[in-house]
Structures are given as structure tokens and as C-alpha cells.
PDB file of C-alpha atoms and ligand atoms in Angstrom:
ATOM      1  CA  UNK M  14     168.089 121.914 383.635  1.00 92.00           C
ATOM      2  CA  UNK M  15     164.807 120.611 382.245  1.00 97.00           C
ATOM      3  CA  UNK M  16     162.222 120.815 384.991  1.00 98.00           C
ATOM      4  CA  UNK M  17     159.532 118.126 384.962  1.00 98.00           C
ATOM      5  CA  UNK M  18     156.516 118.018 387.256  1.00 98.00           C
ATOM      6  CA  UNK M  19     155.561 114.529 388.437  1.00 98.00           C
ATOM      7  CA  UNK M  20     151.937 114.950 389.426  1.00 98.00           C
ATOM      8  CA  UNK M  21     150.311 112.278 391.583  1.00 98.00           C
ATOM      9  CA  UNK M  22     146.590 112.143 392.267  1.00 98.00           C
ATOM     10  CA  UNK M  23     144.393 110.668 394.989  1.00 98.00           C
ATOM     11  CA  UNK M  24     145.333 107.531 396.929  1.00 98.00           C
ATOM     12  CA  UNK M  25     148.783 107.266 395.366  1.00 98.00           C
ATOM     13  CA  UNK M  26     150.233 108.238 398.760  1.00 98.00           C
ATOM     14  CA  UNK M  27     148.977 104.769 399.819  1.00 97.00           C
ATOM     15  CA  UNK M  28     151.197 102.886 397.351  1.00 97.00           C
ATOM     16  CA  UNK M  29     153.100 100.060 398.997  1.00 95.00           C
ATOM     17  CA  UNK M  30     150.122  98.858 401.013  1.00 95.00           C
ATOM     18  CA  UNK M  31     147.234  99.819 398.724  1.00 94.00           C
ATOM     19  CA  UNK M  32     145.957  96.858 396.628  1.00 94.00           C
ATOM     20  CA  UNK M  33     149.466  95.441 396.066  1.00 94.00           C
ATOM     21  CA  UNK M  34     148.215  92.925 393.508  1.00 92.00           C
ATOM     22  CA  UNK M  35     147.107  95.856 391.402  1.00 93.00           C
ATOM     23  CA  UNK M  36     149.806  98.435 392.108  1.00 95.00           C
ATOM     24  CA  UNK M  37     152.813  96.519 393.477  1.00 93.00           C
ATOM     25  CA  UNK M  38     154.670  96.982 396.769  1.00 95.00           C
ATOM     26  CA  UNK M  39     156.830 100.037 396.100  1.00 97.00           C
ATOM     27  CA  UNK M  40     155.937 103.143 398.059  1.00 98.00           C
ATOM     28  CA  UNK M  41     155.552 106.543 396.413  1.00 98.00           C
ATOM     29  CA  UNK M  42     158.744 107.643 398.207  1.00 98.00           C
ATOM     30  CA  UNK M  43     160.660 104.714 396.688  1.00 98.00           C
ATOM     31  CA  UNK M  44     159.328 105.499 393.221  1.00 98.00           C
ATOM     32  CA  UNK M  45     160.226 109.174 393.611  1.00 98.00           C
ATOM     33  CA  UNK M  46     163.707 108.197 394.848  1.00 98.00           C
ATOM     34  CA  UNK M  47     164.263 106.212 391.638  1.00 98.00           C
ATOM     35  CA  UNK M  48     163.158 109.211 389.580  1.00 98.00           C
ATOM     36  CA  UNK M  49     165.528 111.507 391.544  1.00 98.00           C
ATOM     37  CA  UNK M  50     168.450 109.193 390.753  1.00 98.00           C
ATOM     38  CA  UNK M  51     167.384 109.029 387.103  1.00 98.00           C
ATOM     39  CA  UNK M  52     167.331 112.839 387.030  1.00 98.00           C
ATOM     40  CA  UNK M  53     170.888 113.048 388.391  1.00 98.00           C
ATOM     41  CA  UNK M  54     172.043 110.567 385.762  1.00 97.00           C
ATOM     42  CA  UNK M  55     170.086 111.907 382.782  1.00 95.00           C
ATOM     43  CA  UNK M  56     170.221 115.619 383.585  1.00 95.00           C
ATOM     44  CA  UNK M  57     166.656 116.648 384.358  1.00 98.00           C
ATOM     45  CA  UNK M  58     165.126 118.095 387.472  1.00 98.00           C
ATOM     46  CA  UNK M  59     161.995 116.338 388.789  1.00 98.00           C
ATOM     47  CA  UNK M  60     159.517 118.176 390.991  1.00 98.00           C
ATOM     48  CA  UNK M  61     157.017 116.016 392.881  1.00 98.00           C
ATOM     49  CA  UNK M  62     153.483 116.834 393.963  1.00 98.00           C
ATOM     50  CA  UNK M  63     150.835 114.467 395.329  1.00 98.00           C
ATOM     51  CA  UNK M  64     147.383 115.432 396.502  1.00 98.00           C
ATOM     52  CA  UNK M  65     144.099 113.755 397.300  1.00 98.00           C
ATOM     53  CA  UNK M  66     142.244 116.999 396.517  1.00 98.00           C
ATOM     54  CA  UNK M  67     141.097 118.037 393.062  1.00 98.00           C
ATOM     55  CA  UNK M  68     141.473 121.799 393.653  1.00 98.00           C
ATOM     56  CA  UNK M  69     145.017 121.410 394.984  1.00 98.00           C
ATOM     57  CA  UNK M  70     145.964 119.523 391.815  1.00 98.00           C
ATOM     58  CA  UNK M  71     144.373 122.303 389.714  1.00 98.00           C
ATOM     59  CA  UNK M  72     146.333 124.956 391.665  1.00 98.00           C
ATOM     60  CA  UNK M  73     149.607 123.051 391.221  1.00 98.00           C
ATOM     61  CA  UNK M  74     149.028 122.736 387.476  1.00 98.00           C
ATOM     62  CA  UNK M  75     148.431 126.518 387.267  1.00 98.00           C
ATOM     63  CA  UNK M  76     151.770 127.128 389.026  1.00 98.00           C
ATOM     64  CA  UNK M  77     153.630 125.425 386.165  1.00 98.00           C
ATOM     65  CA  UNK M  78     152.933 128.476 383.984  1.00 97.00           C
ATOM     66  CA  UNK M  79     155.286 130.520 386.189  1.00 97.00           C
ATOM     67  CA  UNK M  80     157.842 128.129 387.692  1.00 96.00           C
ATOM     68  CA  UNK M  81     159.793 127.110 384.596  1.00 97.00           C
ATOM     69  CA  UNK M  82     158.233 123.658 384.189  1.00 98.00           C
ATOM     70  CA  UNK M  83     158.948 122.177 380.743  1.00 98.00           C
ATOM     71  CA  UNK M  84     156.407 119.341 380.889  1.00 98.00           C
ATOM     72  CA  UNK M  85     154.254 117.180 383.131  1.00 98.00           C
ATOM     73  CA  UNK M  86     154.045 113.434 383.806  1.00 98.00           C
ATOM     74  CA  UNK M  87     150.747 112.791 385.576  1.00 98.00           C
ATOM     75  CA  UNK M  88     149.051 109.876 387.250  1.00 98.00           C
ATOM     76  CA  UNK M  89     145.757 111.427 388.252  1.00 98.00           C
ATOM     77  CA  UNK M  90     144.382 108.236 389.809  1.00 98.00           C
ATOM     78  CA  UNK M  91     140.585 108.221 389.843  1.00 98.00           C
ATOM     79  CA  UNK M  92     140.416 111.880 388.732  1.00 98.00           C
ATOM     80  CA  UNK M  93     141.608 110.652 385.325  1.00 98.00           C
ATOM     81  CA  UNK M  94     138.115 109.323 384.755  1.00 98.00           C
ATOM     82  CA  UNK M  95     136.097 112.194 386.213  1.00 98.00           C
ATOM     83  CA  UNK M  96     137.786 115.585 386.366  1.00 98.00           C
ATOM     84  CA  UNK M  97     136.870 118.205 383.790  1.00 98.00           C
ATOM     85  CA  UNK M  98     138.503 120.783 386.098  1.00 98.00           C
ATOM     86  CA  UNK M  99     141.907 119.083 385.881  1.00 98.00           C
ATOM     87  CA  UNK M 100     141.584 118.672 382.112  1.00 98.00           C
ATOM     88  CA  UNK M 101     140.820 122.405 381.830  1.00 98.00           C
ATOM     89  CA  UNK M 102     143.806 123.257 384.053  1.00 98.00           C
ATOM     90  CA  UNK M 103     146.140 121.326 381.706  1.00 98.00           C
ATOM     91  CA  UNK M 104     144.624 123.125 378.718  1.00 98.00           C
ATOM     92  CA  UNK M 105     145.072 126.492 380.442  1.00 98.00           C
ATOM     93  CA  UNK M 106     148.847 126.055 380.854  1.00 98.00           C
ATOM     94  CA  UNK M 107     149.382 124.282 377.519  1.00 97.00           C
ATOM     95  CA  UNK M 108     152.460 122.273 378.564  1.00 98.00           C
ATOM     96  CA  UNK M 109     153.211 118.838 377.096  1.00 98.00           C
ATOM     97  CA  UNK M 110     151.603 116.179 379.248  1.00 98.00           C
ATOM     98  CA  UNK M 111     152.251 112.434 379.524  1.00 98.00           C
ATOM     99  CA  UNK M 112     149.491 110.414 381.208  1.00 98.00           C
ATOM    100  CA  UNK M 113     150.643 107.346 383.137  1.00 98.00           C
ATOM    101  CA  UNK M 114     148.934 104.541 385.057  1.00 98.00           C
ATOM    102  CA  UNK M 115     150.575 101.792 387.090  1.00 98.00           C
ATOM    103  CA  UNK M 116     147.851  99.313 386.209  1.00 98.00           C
ATOM    104  CA  UNK M 117     146.512  98.458 382.771  1.00 97.00           C
ATOM    105  CA  UNK M 118     143.183 100.251 383.098  1.00 97.00           C
ATOM    106  CA  UNK M 119     141.840  98.409 380.029  1.00 97.00           C
ATOM    107  CA  UNK M 120     142.006  95.099 381.917  1.00 97.00           C
ATOM    108  CA  UNK M 121     139.888  96.573 384.698  1.00 97.00           C
ATOM    109  CA  UNK M 122     136.358  97.917 385.243  1.00 97.00           C
ATOM    110  CA  UNK M 123     134.831  99.694 382.246  1.00 97.00           C
ATOM    111  CA  UNK M 124     134.568 103.014 384.152  1.00 96.00           C
ATOM    112  CA  UNK M 125     138.380 103.121 384.091  1.00 97.00           C
ATOM    113  CA  UNK M 126     138.482 102.843 380.299  1.00 98.00           C
ATOM    114  CA  UNK M 127     137.502 106.483 379.881  1.00 98.00           C
ATOM    115  CA  UNK M 128     140.149 109.151 380.437  1.00 98.00           C
ATOM    116  CA  UNK M 129     139.374 112.849 380.281  1.00 98.00           C
ATOM    117  CA  UNK M 130     143.002 113.701 379.512  1.00 98.00           C
ATOM    118  CA  UNK M 131     144.289 111.094 377.021  1.00 98.00           C
ATOM    119  CA  UNK M 132     143.257 113.182 374.023  1.00 98.00           C
ATOM    120  CA  UNK M 133     145.173 116.239 375.251  1.00 98.00           C
ATOM    121  CA  UNK M 134     148.295 114.263 376.272  1.00 98.00           C
ATOM    122  CA  UNK M 135     151.331 113.892 373.994  1.00 97.00           C
ATOM    123  CA  UNK M 136     151.542 110.265 375.164  1.00 97.00           C
ATOM    124  CA  UNK M 137     149.887 107.666 377.398  1.00 98.00           C
ATOM    125  CA  UNK M 138     151.662 104.796 379.204  1.00 98.00           C
ATOM    126  CA  UNK M 139     150.022 102.194 381.420  1.00 98.00           C
ATOM    127  CA  UNK M 140     150.138  98.763 382.914  1.00 97.00           C
ATOM    128  CA  UNK M 141     153.833  98.227 383.614  1.00 96.00           C
ATOM    129  CA  UNK M 142     153.968  99.171 387.290  1.00 97.00           C
ATOM    130  CA  UNK M 143     156.376 101.883 388.524  1.00 97.00           C
ATOM    131  CA  UNK M 144     158.344 101.709 385.242  1.00 97.00           C
ATOM    132  CA  UNK M 145     155.602 103.872 383.692  1.00 98.00           C
ATOM    133  CA  UNK M 146     157.073 106.952 385.381  1.00 98.00           C
ATOM    134  CA  UNK M 147     160.564 106.362 383.985  1.00 98.00           C
ATOM    135  CA  UNK M 148     159.167 105.526 380.544  1.00 98.00           C
ATOM    136  CA  UNK M 149     156.880 108.554 380.657  1.00 98.00           C
ATOM    137  CA  UNK M 150     159.774 110.866 381.543  1.00 98.00           C
ATOM    138  CA  UNK M 151     161.971 109.418 378.778  1.00 98.00           C
ATOM    139  CA  UNK M 152     159.148 109.921 376.292  1.00 98.00           C
ATOM    140  CA  UNK M 153     158.550 113.475 377.471  1.00 98.00           C
ATOM    141  CA  UNK M 154     162.272 114.373 377.285  1.00 98.00           C
ATOM    142  CA  UNK M 155     162.414 112.941 373.792  1.00 97.00           C
ATOM    143  CA  UNK M 156     159.277 114.860 372.808  1.00 97.00           C
ATOM    144  CA  UNK M 157     160.747 118.096 374.212  1.00 96.00           C
ATOM    145  CA  UNK M 158     163.998 117.507 372.335  1.00 94.00           C
ATOM    146  CA  UNK M 159     162.359 116.809 368.999  1.00 94.00           C
ATOM    147  CA  UNK M 160     159.068 118.690 368.960  1.00 86.00           C
ATOM    148  CA  UNK M 161     159.806 121.942 370.783  1.00 66.00           C
ATOM    149  CA  UNK M 162     160.298 124.574 368.077  1.00 64.00           C
ATOM    150  CA  UNK M 163     163.933 125.688 368.180  1.00 64.00           C
ATOM    151  CA  UNK M 164     164.500 129.421 368.274  1.00 70.00           C
ATOM    152  CA  UNK M 165     166.215 130.627 365.092  1.00 71.00           C
ATOM    153  CA  UNK M 166     169.978 131.277 365.274  1.00 69.00           C
ATOM    154  CA  UNK M 167     170.848 134.911 366.137  1.00 69.00           C
TER     155      UNK M 167
HETATM  156  C1  LIG C 214     145.526 104.383 388.428  1.00 77.84           C
HETATM  157  C2  LIG C 214     144.282 103.778 387.773  1.00 77.84           C
HETATM  158  C3  LIG C 214     143.037 104.508 388.245  1.00 77.84           C
HETATM  159  O1  LIG C 214     141.883 103.945 387.635  1.00 77.84           O
HETATM  160  C4  LIG C 214     142.895 104.398 389.748  1.00 77.84           C
HETATM  161  O2  LIG C 214     141.774 105.134 390.193  1.00 77.84           O
HETATM  162  C5  LIG C 214     144.119 104.810 390.470  1.00 77.84           C
HETATM  163  C6  LIG C 214     145.424 104.413 389.937  1.00 77.84           C
HETATM  164  C7  LIG C 214     146.815 103.588 388.084  1.00 77.84           C
HETATM  165  O3  LIG C 214     147.891 104.117 388.312  1.00 77.84           O
HETATM  166  O4  LIG C 214     146.723 102.446 387.618  1.00 77.84           O
HETATM  167  O5  LIG C 214     144.062 105.424 391.536  1.00 77.84           O
HETATM  168  O6  LIG C 214     145.704 105.698 387.925  1.00 77.84           O
END
């Protein structure tokens, strides 16, 4: 089954109570539960990882090169705008990446308008609340279906 890493960066463990006007009232557990159910229905296997620490996120990205991960949907939170190390980790494993944000970062402070990963992502989705994860996964599955080179028939 297609294995997809859902990577969550700093402060996303606070969803539900963190700035609800910006991020809504669903907790990360609720969002992950919805993705689990989507996986059962649509036949993919989500793997979840959240960390507030840059190096832990880098280490988890490295693991994808040996655990059968087909692609990554990532909300890196504030590290989106700052982390060369996380960008380099994505480049080192070379898996298709979809960048997602709950909020529309372009309606917010100008320091959020810069992403260090958008140009290496196969797609970017933002501003629709928790739906961005489901939309990001659908886009990634579609990308994997249509863009992954098929091995030639035997
Ligand atoms: C965020 C946007 C980031 O700018 C912010 O630092 C976050 C969340 C979002 O999902 O909208 O932590 O990635």
C-alpha cells in the first residue's frame, strides 16, 4: 500500500487551542484521525510525525529513504520560512513533496511569504484549514499515479 509521511512541524501539536481564528479548532489528533479514515477508504497508508525540533524533522526525513515512503505531505510551520537544513534533507531523499499550510500565508505577515521548500515541492496548498492535508494527499497520490515512471513490462 502506498505509504505517505505526514510531517508536522513546530507548534502544530497545539492545534485546537492555538490561535483558533487562524488555524481553527480541530486538534492534530482529530486531523490525523480523518486522514487515517481517508487512508482506509482510498487505500493508502499514512504515517504521522510531529516535532518541534528541526534536527528531529531532518532525521525523520532521512528515514524515508529506507522505510518505503512513496511521498511526503509536510506542514513545516515556521521552519518553512527559515530552515535550509530541512530543505537539504528533502533534497537528499528526493521524494515527491507537497507543502501545505492551514492558513493562507499570503494574507499574513510578509516574513511568511517566503518558503524555502516551495520550489522543490511538486505542489503547494494553503489557506483552507485542515482540508489542505486531504487535498495535499489526493494531489500527491495523483502525482504518484501519473508521474512515477512505470517499469517496462517484463
Ligand atoms: C503554518 C503557517 C506558518 O507561517 C506558521 O509558522 C505555522 C503554521 C500554517 O499551517 O498555516 O506554524 O504553516
